[in-house]
CSV table of C-alpha atoms in Angstrom, one decimal:
chain,number,residue,atom,x,y,z
A,135,MET,CA,25.1,3.4,0.3
A,136,LYS,CA,23.9,7.0,-0.4
A,137,ALA,CA,20.3,5.9,0.3
A,138,ASP,CA,21.4,4.4,3.6
A,139,LYS,CA,23.2,7.6,4.6
A,140,GLU,CA,20.2,9.7,3.8
A,141,ILE,CA,18.0,7.4,5.9
A,142,GLU,CA,20.4,7.7,8.8
A,143,THR,CA,20.4,11.5,8.5
A,144,ALA,CA,16.7,11.5,8.4
A,145,ALA,CA,16.5,9.3,11.5
A,146,ALA,CA,19.0,11.6,13.3
A,147,LEU,CA,16.9,14.7,12.5
A,148,HIS,CA,13.8,12.9,13.8
A,149,ARG,CA,15.4,11.9,17.1
A,150,ARG,CA,16.8,15.4,17.5
A,151,ASP,CA,13.4,17.0,17.0
A,152,ILE,CA,11.7,14.5,19.3
A,153,ASP,CA,14.2,14.4,22.1
A,154,GLY,CA,15.6,17.8,22.2
A,155,GLY,CA,14.1,20.4,20.0
A,156,SER,CA,15.8,23.8,19.5
A,157,ASN,CA,16.3,26.2,22.4
A,158,SER,CA,14.1,28.8,20.7
A,159,GLU,CA,11.3,26.2,20.4
A,160,MET,CA,11.5,25.2,24.1
A,161,ALA,CA,11.6,28.9,25.2
A,162,GLY,CA,8.5,29.5,23.1
A,163,LEU,CA,6.7,26.7,24.8
A,164,ARG,CA,7.7,28.0,28.2
A,165,ARG,CA,6.5,31.5,27.4
A,166,THR,CA,3.2,30.1,26.1
A,167,SER,CA,2.7,28.0,29.2
A,168,SER,CA,3.6,31.0,31.5
A,169,HIS,CA,1.2,33.2,29.7
A,170,HIS,CA,-1.6,30.7,30.0
A,171,ARG,CA,-1.1,30.3,33.7
A,172,HIS,CA,-1.2,34.1,34.2
A,173,SER,CA,-4.3,34.5,32.0
A,174,SER,CA,-6.1,31.8,33.9
A,175,ARG,CA,-5.5,33.5,37.2
A,176,GLY,CA,-6.7,36.8,35.9
A,177,ASN,CA,-9.8,35.7,34.0
A,178,ASP,CA,-11.4,32.3,34.5
A,179,ASP,CA,-13.7,32.8,31.5
A,180,ALA,CA,-10.6,33.0,29.2
A,181,SER,CA,-9.7,29.3,29.9
A,182,HIS,CA,-10.7,28.1,26.5
A,183,ASP,CA,-8.9,25.7,24.1
A,184,LEU,CA,-5.4,27.1,23.4
A,185,SER,CA,-5.2,25.1,20.1
A,186,THR,CA,-6.9,28.0,18.4
A,187,GLU,CA,-4.1,30.4,19.5
A,188,LEU,CA,-1.0,28.3,19.0
A,189,PRO,CA,0.6,28.2,15.5
A,190,PRO,CA,0.4,24.9,13.6
A,191,PRO,CA,3.2,22.5,14.4
A,192,ALA,CA,6.3,22.7,12.2
A,193,ARG,CA,6.9,19.9,9.8
A,194,ASN,CA,9.5,17.3,10.8
A,195,ALA,CA,12.1,17.3,8.0
A,196,GLY,CA,13.5,13.9,9.0
A,197,THR,CA,10.2,12.2,9.1
A,198,ASP,CA,9.1,13.8,5.8
A,199,GLN,CA,12.2,12.6,4.1
A,200,LEU,CA,11.9,9.1,5.5
A,201,ASN,CA,8.3,8.8,4.6
A,202,ASN,CA,9.0,10.1,1.1
A,203,ARG,CA,11.7,7.5,0.6
A,204,MET,CA,9.5,4.7,2.0
A,205,PHE,CA,6.7,5.4,-0.4
A,206,PHE,CA,9.0,5.8,-3.4
A,207,ARG,CA,10.6,2.5,-2.6
A,208,LEU,CA,7.1,0.9,-2.6
A,209,PHE,CA,6.5,2.5,-6.1
A,210,GLN,CA,9.8,1.1,-7.3
A,211,LEU,CA,9.1,-2.3,-5.8
A,212,GLY,CA,5.7,-2.5,-7.6
A,213,ASN,CA,7.3,-1.6,-10.9
A,214,GLU,CA,10.2,-4.1,-10.4
A,215,LEU,CA,7.7,-6.9,-9.5
A,216,GLN,CA,5.7,-6.1,-12.7
A,217,ARG,CA,8.8,-6.2,-14.9
A,218,GLN,CA,10.1,-9.4,-13.4
A,219,ALA,CA,6.7,-11.1,-13.5
A,220,VAL,CA,6.5,-10.6,-17.2
A,221,GLN,CA,10.1,-11.6,-17.9
A,222,GLN,CA,10.2,-14.6,-15.6
A,223,LEU,CA,6.6,-15.9,-15.4
A,224,GLY,CA,5.1,-14.6,-18.7
A,225,ILE,CA,2.2,-12.9,-17.0
A,226,THR,CA,1.5,-9.4,-15.6
A,227,THR,CA,1.1,-8.9,-11.8
A,228,VAL,CA,-2.7,-8.3,-12.3
A,229,GLN,CA,-3.1,-11.5,-14.3
A,230,TRP,CA,-1.0,-13.3,-11.6
A,231,ALA,CA,-3.3,-12.0,-8.9
A,232,VAL,CA,-6.5,-12.9,-10.8
A,233,LEU,CA,-5.4,-16.5,-11.6
A,234,GLY,CA,-4.2,-16.9,-8.0
A,235,ALA,CA,-7.5,-15.7,-6.6
A,236,LEU,CA,-9.6,-17.8,-8.9
A,237,SER,CA,-7.6,-20.9,-8.1
A,238,GLN,CA,-8.7,-20.8,-4.4
A,239,GLU,CA,-11.2,-23.5,-3.4
A,240,ARG,CA,-13.7,-20.9,-2.1
A,241,PHE,CA,-13.9,-19.4,-5.6
A,242,SER,CA,-14.0,-22.7,-7.5
A,243,SER,CA,-17.6,-22.1,-8.6
A,244,GLY,CA,-16.8,-18.5,-9.6
A,245,ILE,CA,-16.9,-15.0,-8.1
A,246,PRO,CA,-18.8,-11.9,-9.3
A,247,LEU,CA,-16.6,-9.4,-11.2
A,248,GLY,CA,-17.3,-6.6,-8.6
A,249,ASN,CA,-16.4,-8.9,-5.7
A,250,LEU,CA,-13.2,-9.9,-7.4
A,251,GLY,CA,-12.2,-6.3,-8.0
A,252,ASP,CA,-12.8,-5.5,-4.3
A,253,TYR,CA,-10.8,-8.5,-3.2
A,254,LEU,CA,-7.8,-7.5,-5.4
A,255,VAL,CA,-8.2,-3.8,-4.9
A,256,VAL,CA,-8.5,-3.3,-8.7
A,257,THR,CA,-11.0,-1.1,-10.5
A,258,ARG,CA,-13.8,-2.8,-12.4
A,259,GLN,CA,-12.6,-1.1,-15.6
A,260,ASN,CA,-9.0,-2.3,-15.3
A,261,LEU,CA,-10.1,-5.8,-14.2
A,262,ASP,CA,-12.5,-6.2,-17.2
A,263,GLY,CA,-9.6,-5.5,-19.6
A,264,VAL,CA,-7.4,-8.2,-17.9
A,265,LEU,CA,-10.2,-10.7,-17.9
A,266,LYS,CA,-10.8,-10.2,-21.7
A,267,ARG,CA,-7.2,-11.1,-22.3
A,268,LEU,CA,-7.3,-14.2,-20.1
A,269,GLU,CA,-10.6,-15.2,-21.8
A,270,ARG,CA,-8.9,-15.0,-25.2
A,271,ASP,CA,-6.2,-17.3,-23.9
A,272,GLY,CA,-8.8,-19.7,-22.7
A,273,LEU,CA,-7.7,-19.4,-19.1
A,274,VAL,CA,-10.9,-17.9,-17.5
A,275,GLN,CA,-14.6,-17.7,-18.4
A,276,ARG,CA,-17.6,-15.8,-17.3
A,277,VAL,CA,-20.6,-17.9,-16.7
A,278,THR,CA,-24.1,-17.6,-15.2
A,279,GLY,CA,-24.2,-17.8,-11.4
A,280,ASP,CA,-25.9,-20.6,-9.7
A,281,GLY,CA,-28.3,-18.5,-7.7
A,282,ASP,CA,-29.3,-15.8,-10.2
A,283,LYS,CA,-29.3,-16.4,-14.0
A,284,ARG,CA,-28.9,-12.7,-14.6
A,285,SER,CA,-25.6,-12.6,-12.6
A,286,ARG,CA,-22.3,-13.5,-14.2
A,287,VAL,CA,-19.4,-14.9,-12.3
A,288,VAL,CA,-15.7,-15.4,-13.3
A,289,GLN,CA,-14.0,-18.8,-12.9
A,290,LEU,CA,-11.0,-20.7,-14.1
A,291,THR,CA,-11.4,-23.0,-17.1
A,292,PRO,CA,-9.9,-26.5,-16.9
A,293,ARG,CA,-7.1,-25.2,-19.1
A,294,GLY,CA,-6.7,-22.3,-16.7
A,295,ARG,CA,-6.3,-24.6,-13.7
A,296,THR,CA,-3.6,-26.6,-15.5
A,297,TYR,CA,-1.8,-23.4,-16.6
A,298,TRP,CA,-1.9,-22.1,-13.0
A,299,LYS,CA,-0.6,-25.4,-11.5
A,300,GLU,CA,2.4,-25.3,-13.9
A,301,THR,CA,3.0,-21.6,-13.3
A,302,LEU,CA,2.8,-22.0,-9.5
A,303,GLU,CA,6.0,-24.2,-9.6
A,304,ARG,CA,7.9,-21.3,-11.1
A,305,ILE,CA,6.2,-18.8,-8.7
A,306,TYR,CA,7.6,-20.6,-5.7
A,307,GLN,CA,11.1,-20.5,-7.2
A,308,PHE,CA,10.5,-16.8,-7.9
A,309,TYR,CA,9.6,-16.3,-4.2
A,310,ASP,CA,12.7,-18.2,-3.0
A,311,GLN,CA,15.1,-16.1,-5.0
A,312,ALA,CA,13.4,-12.8,-4.3
A,313,THR,CA,13.4,-13.4,-0.5
A,314,CYS,CA,16.7,-15.3,-0.2
A,315,HIS,CA,18.1,-12.7,2.3
A,316,PHE,CA,15.1,-12.7,4.5
A,317,SER,CA,14.8,-14.9,7.6
A,318,PHE,CA,11.4,-16.4,8.6
A,319,ASP,CA,11.0,-13.7,11.3
A,320,ASP,CA,11.8,-11.0,8.7
A,321,ARG,CA,9.0,-12.2,6.5
A,322,VAL,CA,6.5,-12.3,9.3
A,323,ALA,CA,7.5,-8.7,10.4
A,324,LEU,CA,7.3,-7.5,6.8
A,325,VAL,CA,3.8,-8.9,6.3
A,326,HIS,CA,2.7,-7.4,9.6
A,327,TYR,CA,3.9,-3.9,8.6
A,328,LEU,CA,2.6,-4.1,5.1
A,329,ASN,CA,-0.9,-5.1,6.4
A,330,ALA,CA,-0.8,-2.2,8.9
A,331,LEU,CA,0.3,0.3,6.1
A,332,GLN,CA,-2.4,-0.9,3.8
A,333,LYS,CA,-5.0,-0.5,6.5
A,334,ASP,CA,-3.9,3.0,7.4
A,335,LEU,CA,-3.5,4.0,3.7
A,336,ALA,CA,-7.2,3.1,3.1
A,337,THR,CA,-8.2,5.7,5.7
A,338,VAL,CA,-6.3,8.6,4.2
A,339,GLU,CA,-8.7,11.5,3.4
A,340,LEU,CA,-7.3,14.9,2.5
A,341,PRO,CA,-9.5,18.0,2.1
A,342,LYS,CA,-10.5,18.4,-1.6
A,343,SER,CA,-10.6,22.2,-1.2
A,344,GLY,CA,-6.8,22.3,-1.1
A,345,LEU,CA,-6.2,20.2,-4.2
A,346,PRO,CA,-3.9,22.1,-6.6
A,347,LYS,CA,-5.3,22.8,-10.1
A,348,ARG,CA,-3.2,21.2,-12.8
A,349,ASN,CA,-4.2,23.6,-15.6
A,350,GLY,CA,-3.3,26.6,-13.4
A,351,GLY,CA,-6.9,28.0,-13.6
């Protein structure tokens, strides 16, 4: 309930900043606009981009708070999924993703390690550690690719396919309980927004010059 109240407060702040703004802000905008018109009449050469003169826009506290809560919820959700996967399915989320990917028909003959990492958005180093564990359990294997004997691909073993088929039955029960309060339309909308967020997240690029130094040097 506290979280819902904070979200409502954040939304109210956002609407206020968008729809109304403060009187001082509006007055400042009117003064800037009036000054620009006067300057333009007096000197045509001065009609350059005003963005170099205006101060940077103020942060929107409501939006910042809502974004912070949204990304923190994603962090918590990932941790909860990891914990429940281990407790209820006996595998980590990365192992789950690897086995699920390799079970697809298009990867039945194997997939190169680098391509699998790109597909799952997992670093090669982390993926290699997960594969070693699955190899020890006899669930996956690395074999020579069909086209190039120097290349190695990852694929499920017969034991791995049996294990995945048995685990998949529990996974569907896991899904049913985890989404029991979601309608079909809710799930479609959630997938849509998660896809959009992942796409935009991949384009984030902050200036490295402003990165704070952790050691204080």
